[in-house]
XYZ file of C-alpha atoms in Angstrom:
360
model
C 6.364 23.192 -49.676
C 4.889 21.126 -46.830
C 6.932 18.141 -45.698
C 3.846 16.174 -44.606
C 0.116 16.161 -44.352
C -1.792 18.621 -42.209
C -2.639 15.856 -39.730
C 1.023 14.920 -39.340
C 1.998 18.552 -38.778
C -0.700 18.982 -36.144
C 0.360 15.757 -34.444
C 3.975 16.934 -34.445
C 2.961 20.306 -32.999
C 0.905 18.573 -30.295
C 3.792 16.281 -29.391
C 6.159 19.228 -29.189
C 3.713 21.177 -27.032
C 3.286 18.225 -24.693
C 7.055 17.731 -24.513
C 7.528 21.359 -23.504
C 4.736 21.067 -20.926
C 6.246 17.884 -19.465
C 9.662 19.503 -19.257
C 8.184 22.588 -17.609
C 6.478 20.410 -15.031
C 9.720 18.529 -14.354
C 11.501 21.825 -13.720
C 8.680 22.951 -11.409
C 8.807 19.667 -9.514
C 12.567 19.974 -9.048
C 12.183 23.574 -7.891
C 9.593 22.473 -5.342
C 11.887 19.712 -4.070
C 14.664 22.260 -3.543
C 12.246 24.592 -1.754
C 11.025 21.766 0.476
C 14.622 20.865 1.372
C 15.413 24.496 2.140
C 12.311 24.815 4.336
C 13.132 21.638 6.246
C 16.629 22.993 6.895
C 15.146 26.265 8.171
C 12.686 24.380 10.365
C 15.492 22.310 11.891
C 17.663 25.373 12.448
C 14.893 27.297 14.192
C 13.982 24.283 16.303
C 17.599 24.220 17.512
C 17.415 27.964 18.282
C 14.234 27.458 20.302
C 15.869 24.569 22.166
C 18.965 26.686 22.895
C 16.892 29.616 24.188
C 14.948 27.301 26.488
C 18.284 26.031 27.766
C 19.448 29.632 28.400
C 16.223 30.457 30.232
C 16.569 27.336 32.385
C 20.214 28.155 33.134
C 19.335 31.753 34.073
C 16.619 30.477 36.399
C 19.127 28.158 38.086
C 21.468 31.125 38.651
C 18.643 33.324 39.908
C 18.954 35.765 36.994
C 15.650 37.184 35.796
C 15.297 37.578 32.044
C 14.270 41.197 32.480
C 17.484 41.920 34.374
C 19.641 40.405 31.631
C 17.933 42.552 28.986
C 17.526 39.498 26.751
C 13.812 38.869 27.317
C 12.540 41.387 24.772
C 15.134 40.405 22.192
C 14.336 36.711 22.471
C 10.598 37.386 22.356
C 11.043 39.445 19.206
C 13.238 36.766 17.637
C 10.678 34.070 18.469
C 7.901 36.151 16.932
C 9.986 36.568 13.788
C 10.655 32.846 13.575
C 6.992 32.079 14.128
C 6.013 34.376 11.272
C 8.672 32.839 9.033
C 7.364 29.366 9.915
C 3.825 30.438 8.997
C 5.057 31.851 5.680
C 6.865 28.594 4.907
C 3.773 26.550 5.755
C 1.670 28.696 3.418
C 4.252 28.359 0.658
C 4.324 24.571 1.134
C 0.545 24.416 0.901
C 0.605 26.417 -2.334
C 3.308 24.137 -3.760
C 1.233 21.063 -2.861
C -1.792 22.495 -4.668
C 0.324 23.467 -7.691
C 1.854 19.978 -7.830
C -1.611 18.389 -7.751
C -2.715 20.691 -10.575
C 0.344 19.702 -12.613
C -0.458 16.035 -12.068
C -3.988 16.636 -13.319
C -2.663 18.421 -16.402
C -0.283 15.542 -17.102
C -3.079 12.988 -16.843
C -5.279 15.016 -19.170
C -2.450 15.340 -21.698
C -1.989 11.591 -21.612
C -5.708 11.041 -22.069
C -5.775 13.389 -25.074
C -2.587 11.921 -26.534
C -2.527 9.562 -29.518
C -3.415 5.919 -28.747
C 0.217 4.833 -29.120
C 1.357 7.040 -26.253
C -1.501 5.904 -24.036
C -0.642 2.292 -24.822
C 2.948 2.952 -23.728
C 1.702 4.394 -20.442
C -0.382 1.289 -19.762
C 2.448 -1.008 -20.804
C 4.583 0.624 -18.120
C 1.773 0.247 -15.564
C 1.299 -3.422 -16.476
C 5.023 -4.070 -16.001
C 4.950 -2.459 -12.561
C 1.896 -4.491 -11.545
C 3.387 -7.814 -12.630
C 6.653 -6.988 -10.848
C 4.839 -6.756 -7.509
C 6.215 -9.087 -4.847
C 2.908 -10.027 -3.229
C -0.850 -9.755 -3.582
C -0.950 -6.848 -1.095
C 1.838 -5.114 -3.005
C -0.023 -5.339 -6.316
C -3.168 -3.900 -4.692
C -1.169 -0.905 -3.438
C 0.274 -0.383 -6.915
C -3.210 -0.574 -8.431
C -4.410 2.257 -6.185
C -1.324 4.335 -6.988
C -1.819 3.710 -10.723
C -5.386 5.029 -10.495
C -4.151 8.312 -9.046
C -1.444 8.641 -11.690
C -3.567 7.803 -14.757
C -7.245 8.667 -14.180
C -7.860 12.376 -14.702
C -9.804 13.800 -11.765
C -8.617 11.126 -9.321
C -6.876 12.688 -6.324
C -6.973 9.589 -4.091
C -7.813 5.929 -4.542
C -8.401 2.689 -2.674
C -9.064 -1.001 -3.238
C -12.002 -2.711 -1.536
C -12.074 -6.488 -1.082
C -15.150 -8.562 -0.262
C -14.237 -11.535 1.931
C -16.817 -13.814 3.557
C -19.463 -11.175 2.832
C -17.414 -8.591 4.747
C -15.744 -5.573 3.171
C -12.302 -4.172 3.928
C -9.925 -1.633 2.422
C -6.871 -3.576 1.282
C -4.946 -0.600 -0.160
C -5.295 3.172 -0.035
C -3.322 6.209 -1.145
C -4.826 8.586 1.401
C -6.470 8.342 4.853
C -9.427 10.300 3.446
C -10.028 7.546 0.867
C -10.035 4.960 3.646
C -12.506 7.084 5.626
C -14.872 7.280 2.656
C -14.642 3.506 2.240
C -15.500 3.014 5.900
C -18.496 5.321 5.598
C -19.822 3.086 2.825
C -19.184 -0.111 4.777
C -21.029 1.318 7.765
C -23.926 2.465 5.578
C -24.030 -0.864 3.708
C -24.258 1.092 0.460
C -22.206 3.220 -1.898
C -20.316 3.066 -5.210
C -17.452 0.896 -3.890
C -19.942 -1.767 -2.757
C -22.063 -1.643 -5.912
C -18.939 -1.948 -8.082
C -18.213 -5.399 -6.650
C -21.032 -6.592 -8.947
C -21.035 -3.856 -11.624
C -18.333 -3.020 -14.170
C -18.385 0.696 -13.296
C -20.303 2.887 -10.846
C -20.042 6.673 -11.100
C -21.195 9.012 -8.352
C -21.042 12.450 -9.949
C -21.601 14.159 -6.618
C -22.775 13.516 -3.063
C -25.436 13.087 -1.804
C -26.714 10.678 -4.466
C -30.296 9.386 -4.390
C -29.045 5.833 -4.988
C -27.489 5.789 -1.509
C -29.743 7.695 0.893
C -28.128 6.313 4.038
C -24.639 7.264 2.865
C -25.961 10.713 1.937
C -23.206 13.360 1.996
C -20.816 11.594 4.404
C -18.005 11.349 1.792
C -17.866 15.152 1.615
C -16.843 15.222 5.272
C -13.530 13.721 4.120
C -13.193 16.103 1.175
C -14.521 13.691 -1.467
C -17.104 15.183 -3.820
C -17.320 12.465 -6.484
C -16.409 8.799 -6.885
C -15.731 6.385 -9.718
C -15.519 2.690 -8.801
C -14.666 -0.311 -10.980
C -15.094 -4.029 -10.455
C -12.003 -6.113 -9.707
C -12.597 -9.801 -10.331
C -11.834 -12.385 -7.661
C -8.294 -13.697 -7.432
C -7.660 -17.455 -7.398
C -8.548 -20.583 -5.459
C -6.094 -19.527 -2.752
C -8.565 -16.806 -1.870
C -11.696 -18.833 -2.413
C -13.490 -16.855 0.277
C -12.989 -13.671 -1.749
C -15.968 -12.353 -3.651
C -13.915 -9.916 -5.680
C -13.590 -6.244 -4.974
C -13.500 -2.770 -6.433
C -11.028 -0.082 -7.435
C -12.228 3.259 -6.090
C -11.184 6.610 -7.562
C -12.129 9.696 -5.562
C -12.319 13.304 -6.784
C -12.267 16.482 -4.731
C -14.767 18.300 -6.968
C -18.207 17.258 -8.248
C -18.316 15.745 -11.766
C -14.560 15.155 -11.567
C -14.475 12.307 -14.112
C -15.210 12.893 -17.794
C -15.935 10.194 -20.399
C -12.253 9.731 -21.251
C -11.308 9.294 -17.599
C -14.027 6.674 -17.185
C -12.753 4.715 -20.189
C -9.146 4.846 -19.003
C -10.274 3.605 -15.604
C -11.977 0.617 -17.223
C -8.750 -0.304 -18.992
C -6.774 0.070 -15.773
C -9.258 -2.101 -13.845
C -8.957 -4.822 -16.503
C -5.134 -4.712 -16.291
C -5.322 -4.698 -12.507
C -7.616 -7.721 -12.289
C -5.363 -9.813 -14.517
C -2.218 -8.717 -12.667
C -3.755 -9.388 -9.251
C -4.779 -12.898 -10.299
C -1.345 -13.606 -11.771
C 0.518 -12.433 -8.673
C -1.872 -14.278 -6.357
C -1.512 -17.490 -8.351
C 2.265 -17.083 -8.326
C 2.188 -16.696 -4.534
C -0.063 -19.741 -4.266
C 2.344 -21.861 -6.330
C 5.267 -20.695 -4.197
C 3.330 -21.597 -1.043
C 2.456 -25.020 -2.435
C 6.120 -25.539 -3.307
C 7.162 -24.711 0.246
C 4.497 -27.052 1.649
C 5.644 -29.852 -0.650
C 9.257 -29.329 0.336
C 8.295 -29.425 4.014
C 6.275 -32.593 3.448
C 9.240 -34.257 1.746
C 11.557 -33.250 4.575
C 9.071 -34.562 7.136
C 8.776 -37.881 5.308
C 12.561 -38.154 5.191
C 13.081 -37.518 8.913
C 10.249 -39.902 9.829
C 11.935 -42.562 7.685
C 15.193 -41.978 9.530
C 13.452 -42.292 12.916
C 11.714 -45.515 11.856
C 15.056 -46.964 10.762
C 16.603 -46.151 14.131
C 13.761 -47.886 16.014
C 13.791 -50.911 13.693
C 17.525 -51.405 14.240
C 17.474 -50.617 17.958
C 14.343 -52.538 19.045
C 14.374 -55.250 16.351
C 10.795 -54.494 15.289
C 9.041 -54.084 11.967
C 8.772 -50.682 10.186
C 5.015 -50.749 10.851
C 5.573 -51.217 14.595
C 8.208 -48.448 14.539
C 5.757 -46.017 12.951
C 3.094 -47.006 15.515
C 5.557 -46.218 18.328
C 6.279 -42.809 16.828
C 2.547 -42.110 16.487
C 1.818 -43.072 20.106
C 4.766 -40.989 21.322
C 3.410 -38.028 19.384
C 0.026 -38.415 21.110
C 1.439 -38.887 24.608
C 3.912 -35.992 24.337
C 1.429 -33.772 22.523
C 3.973 -33.086 19.787
C 3.746 -33.321 16.019
C 4.893 -36.641 14.592
C 7.693 -35.026 12.593
C 8.983 -33.239 15.726
C 9.144 -36.537 17.629
C 10.953 -38.122 14.681
C 13.363 -35.186 14.382
C 14.184 -35.394 18.082
C 14.981 -39.095 17.766
C 17.083 -38.593 14.621
C 19.073 -35.690 16.111
C 19.570 -36.865 19.725
C 19.075 -40.616 19.545
C 16.603 -40.427 22.459
C 13.050 -41.740 22.227
C 10.413 -41.303 24.916
C 6.844 -42.511 25.115
C 5.958 -40.072 27.935
C 7.547 -36.933 29.347
C 8.893 -38.820 32.404
C 9.951 -42.057 30.732
C 13.523 -43.125 30.089
C 14.913 -43.431 26.547
C 13.741 -46.637 24.848
C 17.228 -48.159 24.669
C 17.624 -47.833 28.471
C 14.425 -49.702 29.334
């Protein structure tokens, strides 16, 4: 007798299959980390051997001993050739592991995209928490780019473009190739990352694309074959010169982004825009708080300086403030710095060469 409906059983089977796949990928990732550590150790060891052999050769030359006479030349040459071949084999193995890891990441993203809505919601909840925990506006932009790579199937690299005073710049990037593709678009004055500043989503299935004839196939020179860009809304009044920006996802094959990937990207861009505004506004409030605190401290020290002059010169508070202002102009110092100097040292000068006021 069945313990549940057919849909529940299929959902359970899918969850179990995904759990096994995730665990398998974790094991593969750990195995690759061990292999990378082992290869780095081998690289270091062989670098030391090469350094030691160069030292021996230099020492033999100092003593006037030819390598051929010592009989070590052929042996060392053979050993170096063996190490060189081993190094090449390790490099090839590392390259294969990098490709396999990228393929596993793609599989993980596709499993998440095909998962039930609840699981996808949990993924985005985690992303939202990371975005809101960012320490600064630049930090949140970097996390947005990283989130695109980790959640949008087909995205191998990502960047964030900002439009400031009608100029474009890459504010965050996960790969130098992504930055290069951005720059190609800025130089061409066209491309998906520029169009997405004003459009919710712009998809370039492959390059060249007839919409951007000047850009043509330049992205492919950096290994990018397709692009998916989303609009990021402008931050807050603190960045009033900002005209918004775009989140750019880049694929290494044509038609890299299916319908599901495009929809997930839209959700991510919406999360990212809200988080960026929140973090920017938080930074703005902190900056305003610091400015207010500085203003209060300045007012306090100016009050102290005025009190000193009033008591010392028997003048009114208004005349004391006027003296401080004129001293600031003559000394080319800020008013609060003149006041601080008087409060801390007791000396007050109207010019750089004048004597303190109480000695005149």
